[in-house]
């Protein structure tokens, strides 16, 4: 697994690492986290999280624990709920490992086994297995990216929960939300989104910068989400084209045996070419997926997290303004009576709110800028890699076809 | 007698339907069209022996009545001849080619009589086979052959009649209605038809589909342009307008004339009720991509059909074919091609009968070659169908790829406009354009997938069916022969019985019958052997053509694929610097 993973590690990890090290002035080696191994067992995937650190808080300089997906989500939720981190963009949680699609395809293939030849069947099976492996590698990568971002964030890395996550050798006993909690969660998010909309409509932001950012993020989020879906469809279609070459190739070879000596060699060469072309096309599709779709997808999620940040800030602003109003009211009420308690309370509340708000605003500004820079770098890197890979594959295919064409007329 | 013999020997003359009939069934020859002709003779007849043919009897197909009465082959077919179209005089063989008379004129009732007779069939052969007449002696023109042709003989040509001994039946007179403008096509002598000139070149393109008329009575017309250096065509390069039913009509005629000689007739594109109705009812403005697609498919299919037919030397020389490509006016409506006409219904019934026949009759195959070939054809058929299915899948997926790439391009454009960072925005915009270009490439490739690969394979599947039909013709001939043998045995028995019983009068009759059937047996055996030989030769040619076509198709496809990839290379090459330019 380890070796396999190295190749597949999405550039995001590297990109993020290097991006982060550009913008965050930290020595990477103080806390290094990676996923050294992963095991897929029926429904679950078990990740081996390996940490290397020079920080004094940790008991050992190097250690590993086994974690499951739910525990990653638990960690993310802890960060999300923590008010101290309200001003930061919380790294988006990794998506659940989803092998359903592959499993379905494998099943369909099994059912259709009778209708195709042995070789066709084994080829398709190989393809599916490769697909399964690719999905697996991707999910490992996503989990790793999540952890790495946390590890490199100046504030997050020191979080207690994070430490527990990395160190605690026993199972964290994080049970998945039971029904009630799920429903609660659903309500919460529903409330949050209505609140968001309400706020967006009513709350005027004092700071133009944030106002602009908000509009931008909203638009951008929609656009990038759309682009991601379309990119996914495109890579899927590409994969289907590549797969259909398999049938073409085997159909041709069978034709060759029937046709007899005259056409047989010719046909076999062509069938062979199609087989090779298919591999190239398949790679085009998976590269597109990796470089393009995944980048877009990641930034959809990151953008979502940024939106959350803005929302929190706005809420904070609303609270702040509310506190102001309360203070004014308290003062007004107690003008004569001089009941400093109420006023004091209100003053205190207002002060807290004010501080919080300022704190969030500053942090948020930083985070948003950071996000922008990260995004630009990641896109640049991935787009370049995408283009180069596409070019490489197209050249390979053109070459393949050319050599085939050259060898054909010889007969 | 001779004449008679010949005539009856080829039951197949009839347009198909009666495989076994010993007499010509001209009967149902579709009325409208000129009698289905004895195709075989077409070219042969005329070639070479113009002289021999003097007989006035033009080749009209003998009416069934004629056939029955061997005695007078020469009698010009009963005036029923109204047919007129026949008029051509046999005398002028060359002219005959022309015309395939417009159907309607001819035949009405029946038998286009051809007085064939005198035509001497030069065994010339078109198609090289000349097998048709194995038995015929020169003097006796395979008139039999003629009959079938009858109609085709250009009615218009009528004027030519002069050569022929006019004494012949009036039918010859062109009087016939021939709607066809007396195209004076200068028919070059038929001889040329025979030559499978190695240097002959003929290329046909079908273009400019136009909708003529409006509503349900409208139809699509296509321009058929021919370029050739073959001598028996009038010009080197010309065009005519034809409608779709004309193509089908041509195919029908060719099948009727040539199938029983063992030739493989390239199949014509199918009728499609839905597509056609959509076009008929739609106005020009609303031509949506679906119907444009349909029209384009049809046009391409018609072009392939015409070219395949024209590469076959026999079919190329066929008068019907020649008239089709050359006649500068509208061809008579091929009403038989309409599914609902009486001829259509008859055809359907016959087809059903044949299918039953195919399934029930198991031929005793003595010829190893045929047995192997039949098997090979069957497995080829199955395999091609499978291949075709996977090709269609490829086409669909690629079309989907083109569509989804287009959608992605648009989404990226939107993203690029929203993006604040200017150089990233530029890069995204560039990505959008590159993707747009790749989409076009994919789309074009999908079209190539379709037209080059998938449609050609489909054509091959149909050609294989045509081959199977030819093989089946042979089986039918075999059946005829068997049947004749059985009947002969019975007649012999009857004769023996009569002799035993001492009934001299009956004996006489029985004797006649025995002789008659002996003759039939002989003829049908010859026929069987002839068709077997013809098929073998035809298959050789077919194989060569098929192999070549297949190779050409694959090579072209691979070239297209390679070009697409090279275009993709260019697209990405222009994109890379843009991506690198992101600051």
Tab-separated table of C-alpha atoms in Angstrom, chain B residues 8-220:
chain	number	residue	atom	x	y	z
B	8	UNK	CA	-38.795	-22.991	-69.126
B	9	UNK	CA	-35.468	-23.739	-67.928
B	10	UNK	CA	-35.294	-20.646	-66.094
B	11	UNK	CA	-38.073	-20.361	-63.813
B	12	UNK	CA	-36.152	-17.946	-62.021
B	13	UNK	CA	-36.744	-15.509	-64.606
B	14	UNK	CA	-39.701	-14.520	-62.918
B	15	UNK	CA	-39.151	-12.016	-60.542
B	16	UNK	CA	-38.436	-14.043	-57.896
B	17	UNK	CA	-41.386	-15.486	-56.714
B	18	UNK	CA	-41.646	-18.646	-58.170
B	19	UNK	CA	-38.806	-20.593	-57.604
B	20	UNK	CA	-40.111	-23.651	-58.701
B	21	UNK	CA	-42.533	-23.044	-61.144
B	22	UNK	CA	-41.697	-24.558	-64.219
B	23	UNK	CA	-43.531	-22.129	-66.081
B	24	UNK	CA	-42.996	-18.746	-65.790
B	25	UNK	CA	-44.778	-17.153	-63.491
B	26	UNK	CA	-44.613	-14.046	-64.924
B	27	UNK	CA	-47.860	-13.827	-63.659
B	28	UNK	CA	-47.333	-11.774	-60.976
B	29	UNK	CA	-44.611	-9.874	-62.141
B	30	UNK	CA	-45.308	-6.697	-60.650
B	31	UNK	CA	-47.273	-5.068	-63.041
B	32	UNK	CA	-46.122	-1.802	-62.965
B	33	UNK	CA	-42.685	-2.369	-63.663
B	34	UNK	CA	-41.325	-3.741	-66.629
B	35	UNK	CA	-41.177	-7.313	-66.364
B	36	UNK	CA	-38.579	-8.419	-64.362
B	37	UNK	CA	-36.579	-9.495	-66.844
B	38	UNK	CA	-34.545	-12.073	-67.452
B	39	UNK	CA	-31.793	-10.244	-66.333
B	40	UNK	CA	-29.346	-12.593	-67.370
B	41	UNK	CA	-29.663	-11.883	-70.762
B	42	UNK	CA	-29.541	-8.383	-70.657
B	43	UNK	CA	-26.189	-7.702	-71.507
B	44	UNK	CA	-25.432	-10.792	-73.130
B	45	UNK	CA	-28.130	-10.748	-75.396
B	46	UNK	CA	-27.249	-7.957	-77.099
B	47	UNK	CA	-23.828	-8.127	-77.272
B	48	UNK	CA	-22.439	-9.707	-79.988
B	49	UNK	CA	-24.998	-10.750	-81.973
B	50	UNK	CA	-26.856	-8.079	-83.286
B	51	UNK	CA	-27.191	-9.877	-86.358
B	52	UNK	CA	-28.396	-12.934	-84.945
B	53	UNK	CA	-31.063	-11.218	-83.431
B	54	UNK	CA	-32.703	-9.964	-86.260
B	55	UNK	CA	-35.602	-11.725	-85.290
B	56	UNK	CA	-38.137	-9.359	-84.756
B	57	UNK	CA	-39.098	-10.784	-81.725
B	58	UNK	CA	-37.940	-8.433	-79.346
B	59	UNK	CA	-37.125	-9.676	-76.292
B	60	UNK	CA	-40.083	-9.226	-74.527
B	61	UNK	CA	-40.651	-11.584	-71.964
B	62	UNK	CA	-42.770	-14.221	-73.052
B	63	UNK	CA	-45.912	-14.204	-71.459
B	64	UNK	CA	-46.705	-17.098	-69.532
B	65	UNK	CA	-48.887	-18.214	-72.165
B	66	UNK	CA	-46.100	-18.177	-74.449
B	67	UNK	CA	-44.109	-20.136	-72.352
B	68	UNK	CA	-46.494	-22.718	-72.101
B	69	UNK	CA	-46.659	-23.217	-75.623
B	70	UNK	CA	-43.348	-24.030	-76.740
B	71	UNK	CA	-44.572	-24.433	-80.098
B	72	UNK	CA	-44.473	-21.043	-81.057
B	73	UNK	CA	-41.936	-19.234	-79.493
B	74	UNK	CA	-41.940	-16.976	-82.216
B	75	UNK	CA	-45.340	-15.942	-82.199
B	76	UNK	CA	-45.114	-12.665	-81.021
B	77	UNK	CA	-46.589	-12.693	-77.807
B	78	UNK	CA	-50.096	-12.065	-78.125
B	79	UNK	CA	-50.820	-8.634	-78.775
B	80	UNK	CA	-51.393	-8.406	-75.352
B	81	UNK	CA	-48.436	-6.890	-75.996
B	82	UNK	CA	-49.980	-3.906	-75.374
B	83	UNK	CA	-47.094	-3.741	-73.541
B	84	UNK	CA	-45.503	-1.855	-75.711
B	85	UNK	CA	-42.705	-0.975	-73.921
B	86	UNK	CA	-41.081	-3.686	-75.412
B	87	UNK	CA	-40.885	-2.367	-78.587
B	88	UNK	CA	-37.442	-2.419	-78.742
B	89	UNK	CA	-36.490	-4.398	-81.260
B	90	UNK	CA	-34.377	-6.995	-80.530
B	91	UNK	CA	-32.700	-6.103	-83.498
B	92	UNK	CA	-30.850	-3.508	-81.894
B	93	UNK	CA	-29.326	-4.921	-79.081
B	94	UNK	CA	-27.639	-1.956	-77.937
B	95	UNK	CA	-30.673	-0.058	-77.563
B	96	UNK	CA	-32.099	-2.523	-75.484
B	97	UNK	CA	-30.045	-1.680	-72.764
B	98	UNK	CA	-31.414	1.383	-72.299
B	99	UNK	CA	-34.414	1.516	-71.218
B	100	UNK	CA	-35.585	0.163	-68.513
B	101	UNK	CA	-38.605	1.325	-69.330
B	102	UNK	CA	-40.429	2.990	-67.045
B	103	UNK	CA	-42.298	0.557	-65.549
B	104	UNK	CA	-45.648	1.691	-65.716
B	105	UNK	CA	-45.799	1.518	-69.165
B	106	UNK	CA	-44.987	-1.725	-69.656
B	107	UNK	CA	-46.459	-4.518	-68.546
B	108	UNK	CA	-49.657	-4.261	-67.925
B	109	UNK	CA	-51.270	-7.197	-67.856
B	110	UNK	CA	-48.983	-9.204	-67.961
B	111	UNK	CA	-46.519	-10.331	-69.817
B	112	UNK	CA	-44.326	-8.197	-71.368
B	113	UNK	CA	-43.886	-10.157	-74.113
B	114	UNK	CA	-40.723	-10.424	-75.418
B	115	UNK	CA	-40.440	-12.165	-78.293
B	116	UNK	CA	-37.282	-13.097	-77.701
B	117	UNK	CA	-36.264	-15.615	-79.650
B	118	UNK	CA	-33.984	-14.881	-82.128
B	119	UNK	CA	-31.732	-13.177	-80.014
B	120	UNK	CA	-28.723	-14.905	-80.010
B	121	UNK	CA	-27.226	-14.842	-76.849
B	122	UNK	CA	-23.813	-14.359	-77.222
B	123	UNK	CA	-22.724	-15.987	-74.418
B	124	UNK	CA	-20.994	-13.029	-73.695
B	125	UNK	CA	-21.032	-12.735	-70.639
B	126	UNK	CA	-21.736	-10.264	-68.633
B	127	UNK	CA	-20.614	-10.900	-65.539
B	128	UNK	CA	-18.535	-13.054	-67.321
B	129	UNK	CA	-20.612	-15.790	-66.829
B	130	UNK	CA	-22.357	-16.280	-69.814
B	131	UNK	CA	-23.287	-19.266	-68.087
B	132	UNK	CA	-26.600	-18.591	-68.797
B	133	UNK	CA	-26.583	-20.319	-71.639
B	134	UNK	CA	-24.818	-23.355	-71.309
B	135	UNK	CA	-27.062	-24.987	-73.519
B	136	UNK	CA	-28.133	-22.479	-75.810
B	137	UNK	CA	-26.911	-22.649	-79.118
B	138	UNK	CA	-26.307	-19.540	-80.711
B	139	UNK	CA	-29.227	-19.633	-82.824
B	140	UNK	CA	-31.537	-19.792	-80.163
B	141	UNK	CA	-31.178	-16.795	-78.360
B	142	UNK	CA	-31.722	-17.332	-74.929
B	143	UNK	CA	-34.739	-15.691	-75.529
B	144	UNK	CA	-35.722	-16.992	-72.433
B	145	UNK	CA	-33.528	-14.683	-71.061
B	146	UNK	CA	-35.006	-12.052	-72.847
B	147	UNK	CA	-38.279	-12.317	-71.515
B	148	UNK	CA	-37.322	-11.256	-68.294
B	149	UNK	CA	-35.773	-8.416	-69.597
B	150	UNK	CA	-38.437	-7.436	-71.542
B	151	UNK	CA	-39.279	-4.504	-69.961
B	152	UNK	CA	-36.065	-3.072	-69.464
B	153	UNK	CA	-35.649	-2.761	-72.945
B	154	UNK	CA	-35.954	0.681	-73.490
B	155	UNK	CA	-39.155	1.506	-74.610
B	156	UNK	CA	-38.078	4.743	-75.606
B	157	UNK	CA	-35.698	3.269	-77.696
B	158	UNK	CA	-38.357	2.162	-79.671
B	159	UNK	CA	-37.350	4.155	-82.479
B	160	UNK	CA	-34.593	1.895	-82.849
B	161	UNK	CA	-36.780	-0.733	-83.765
B	162	UNK	CA	-36.140	-0.175	-87.236
B	163	UNK	CA	-33.341	-2.470	-87.226
B	164	UNK	CA	-35.173	-5.246	-86.049
B	165	UNK	CA	-37.227	-6.795	-88.473
B	166	UNK	CA	-40.138	-4.813	-88.183
B	167	UNK	CA	-42.208	-7.581	-89.131
B	168	UNK	CA	-42.172	-8.525	-85.725
B	169	UNK	CA	-44.773	-7.921	-83.545
B	170	UNK	CA	-45.912	-4.617	-83.285
B	171	UNK	CA	-45.200	-4.614	-79.813
B	172	UNK	CA	-42.060	-3.449	-80.645
B	173	UNK	CA	-43.293	-0.279	-81.608
B	174	UNK	CA	-42.337	2.082	-79.312
B	175	UNK	CA	-45.599	3.267	-79.229
B	176	UNK	CA	-45.430	2.352	-75.952
B	177	UNK	CA	-46.004	4.885	-73.699
B	178	UNK	CA	-42.679	4.979	-72.532
B	179	UNK	CA	-42.921	7.895	-70.583
B	180	UNK	CA	-39.396	8.008	-70.797
B	181	UNK	CA	-38.299	10.468	-73.143
B	182	UNK	CA	-36.895	8.654	-75.891
B	183	UNK	CA	-33.615	9.033	-74.693
B	184	UNK	CA	-31.568	8.413	-77.466
B	185	UNK	CA	-29.011	7.190	-75.415
B	186	UNK	CA	-26.451	6.146	-77.653
B	187	UNK	CA	-26.025	2.861	-76.401
B	188	UNK	CA	-22.790	1.641	-77.268
B	189	UNK	CA	-22.769	-1.824	-78.273
B	190	UNK	CA	-23.396	-4.175	-75.597
B	191	UNK	CA	-20.177	-5.826	-76.192
B	192	UNK	CA	-18.460	-3.356	-74.176
B	193	UNK	CA	-20.599	-4.181	-71.366
B	194	UNK	CA	-19.045	-7.427	-71.154
B	195	UNK	CA	-15.574	-6.520	-70.825
B	196	UNK	CA	-14.500	-6.355	-67.322
B	197	UNK	CA	-12.213	-3.652	-68.265
B	198	UNK	CA	-9.451	-3.470	-65.876
B	199	UNK	CA	-9.083	0.210	-66.403
B	200	UNK	CA	-12.669	1.043	-66.094
B	201	UNK	CA	-13.406	3.658	-63.650
B	202	UNK	CA	-16.739	4.682	-62.372
B	203	UNK	CA	-17.467	6.774	-59.375
B	204	UNK	CA	-20.829	7.892	-58.175
B	205	UNK	CA	-21.581	10.528	-55.626
B	206	UNK	CA	-24.931	11.244	-54.096
B	207	UNK	CA	-25.381	14.750	-52.889
B	208	UNK	CA	-27.686	17.694	-52.353
B	209	UNK	CA	-30.620	16.135	-50.687
B	210	UNK	CA	-33.625	18.326	-51.342
B	211	UNK	CA	-37.123	18.151	-50.236
B	212	UNK	CA	-39.495	18.392	-53.139
B	213	UNK	CA	-43.110	19.117	-52.657
B	214	UNK	CA	-44.963	19.464	-49.456
B	215	UNK	CA	-46.752	17.445	-46.902
B	216	UNK	CA	-47.397	13.783	-47.337
B	217	UNK	CA	-46.783	13.820	-51.009
B	218	UNK	CA	-43.374	15.319	-50.656
B	219	UNK	CA	-40.217	13.354	-51.060
B	220	UNK	CA	-36.497	13.710	-50.903
